[in-house]
Tab-separated table of C-alpha atoms in Angstrom:
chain	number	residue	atom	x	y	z
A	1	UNK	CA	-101.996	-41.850	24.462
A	2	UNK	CA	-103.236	-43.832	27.357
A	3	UNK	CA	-101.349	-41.868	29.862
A	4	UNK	CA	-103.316	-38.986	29.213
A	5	UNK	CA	-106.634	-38.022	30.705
A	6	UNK	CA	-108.170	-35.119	29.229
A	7	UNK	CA	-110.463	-33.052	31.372
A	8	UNK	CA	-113.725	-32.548	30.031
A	9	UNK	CA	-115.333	-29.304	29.596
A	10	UNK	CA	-111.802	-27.787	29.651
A	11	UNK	CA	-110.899	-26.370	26.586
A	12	UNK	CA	-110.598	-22.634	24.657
A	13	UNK	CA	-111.480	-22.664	20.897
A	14	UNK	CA	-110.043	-19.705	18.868
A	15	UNK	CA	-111.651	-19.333	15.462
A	16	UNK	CA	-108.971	-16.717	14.214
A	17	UNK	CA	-106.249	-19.562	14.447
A	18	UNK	CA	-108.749	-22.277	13.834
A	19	UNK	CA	-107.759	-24.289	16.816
A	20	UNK	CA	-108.959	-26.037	20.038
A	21	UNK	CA	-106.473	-25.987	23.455
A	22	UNK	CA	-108.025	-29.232	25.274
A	23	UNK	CA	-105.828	-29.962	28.984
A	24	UNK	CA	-105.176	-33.202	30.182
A	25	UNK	CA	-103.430	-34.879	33.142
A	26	UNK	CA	-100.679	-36.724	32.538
A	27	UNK	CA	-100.678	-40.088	34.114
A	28	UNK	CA	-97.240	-41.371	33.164
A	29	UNK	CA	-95.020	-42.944	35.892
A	30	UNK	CA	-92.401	-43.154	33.178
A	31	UNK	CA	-90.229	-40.618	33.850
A	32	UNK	CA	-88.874	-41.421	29.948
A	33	UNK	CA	-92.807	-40.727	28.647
A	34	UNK	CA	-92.215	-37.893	26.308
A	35	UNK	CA	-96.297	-36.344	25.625
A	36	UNK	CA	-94.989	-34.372	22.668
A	37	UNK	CA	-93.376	-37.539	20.917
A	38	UNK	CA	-96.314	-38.418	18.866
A	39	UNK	CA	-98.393	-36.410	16.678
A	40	UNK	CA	-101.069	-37.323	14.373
A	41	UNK	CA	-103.199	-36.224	11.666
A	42	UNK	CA	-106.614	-35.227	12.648
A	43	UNK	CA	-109.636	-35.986	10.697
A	44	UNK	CA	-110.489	-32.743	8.684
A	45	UNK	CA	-113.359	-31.618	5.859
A	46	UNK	CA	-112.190	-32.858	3.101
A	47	UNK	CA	-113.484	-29.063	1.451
A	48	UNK	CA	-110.564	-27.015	4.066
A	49	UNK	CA	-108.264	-24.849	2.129
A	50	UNK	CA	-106.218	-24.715	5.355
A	51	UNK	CA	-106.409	-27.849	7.136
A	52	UNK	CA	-104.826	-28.780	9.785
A	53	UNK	CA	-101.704	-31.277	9.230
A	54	UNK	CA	-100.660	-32.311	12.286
A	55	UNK	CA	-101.705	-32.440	15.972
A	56	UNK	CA	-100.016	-32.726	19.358
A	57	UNK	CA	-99.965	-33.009	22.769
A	58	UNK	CA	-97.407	-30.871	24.235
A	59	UNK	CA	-95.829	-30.549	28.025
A	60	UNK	CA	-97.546	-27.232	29.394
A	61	UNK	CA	-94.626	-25.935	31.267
A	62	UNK	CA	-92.753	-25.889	27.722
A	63	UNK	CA	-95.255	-24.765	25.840
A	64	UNK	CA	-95.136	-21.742	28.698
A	65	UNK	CA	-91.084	-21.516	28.126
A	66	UNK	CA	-91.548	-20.798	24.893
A	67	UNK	CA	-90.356	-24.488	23.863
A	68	UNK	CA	-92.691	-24.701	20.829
A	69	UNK	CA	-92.400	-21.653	19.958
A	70	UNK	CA	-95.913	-20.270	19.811
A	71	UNK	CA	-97.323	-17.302	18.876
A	72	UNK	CA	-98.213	-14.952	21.756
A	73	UNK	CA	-102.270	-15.058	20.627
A	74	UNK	CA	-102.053	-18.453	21.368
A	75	UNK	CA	-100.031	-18.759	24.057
A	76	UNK	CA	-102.604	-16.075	25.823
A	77	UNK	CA	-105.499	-18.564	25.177
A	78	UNK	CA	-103.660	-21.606	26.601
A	79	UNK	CA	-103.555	-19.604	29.653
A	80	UNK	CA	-107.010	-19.195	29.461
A	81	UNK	CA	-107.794	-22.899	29.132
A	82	UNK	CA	-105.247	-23.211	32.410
A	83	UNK	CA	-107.267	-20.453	34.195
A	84	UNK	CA	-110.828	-22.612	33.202
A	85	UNK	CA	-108.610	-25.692	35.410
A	86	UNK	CA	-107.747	-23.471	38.505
């Protein structure tokens, strides 16, 4: 979405869980903008046996609480991509 700016050169990729952590500001002054509300499908190879179905942006903080639910692996590498922001 628009009222997102991601910040370049800020990211961890993790090959075991085949994903990329990217951080971006949010911009929003509506307090009623919900980042996580959309997803969408990313393009994929088309030859993937495990490709990925949906992508999101989620609220760090949450993601932190334990909101989404993630596994601790990649939990550990968000923190990463936060320590790469300062």
């Amino acid at each position: 979405p628009e009222q997102l700016k991601v910040l370049p050169g800020i990211y961890v990729d993790e090959a075991k869980f085949g994903c990329r952590y990217l951080i971006a500001d949010c911009l929003a002054d509506d307090p009623g903008f919900d980042v996580a509300s959309e997803g969408w499908r990313p393009p994929e190879d088309p030859t993937d046996n495990d490709p990925i179905v949906l992508a999101r942006w989620a609220n760090v903080d949450e993601a932190l609480r334990g909101r989404w639910k993630l596994h601790p692996g990649r939990v550990a590498m968000l923190k990463k991509a936060l320590d790469l922001h300062g």
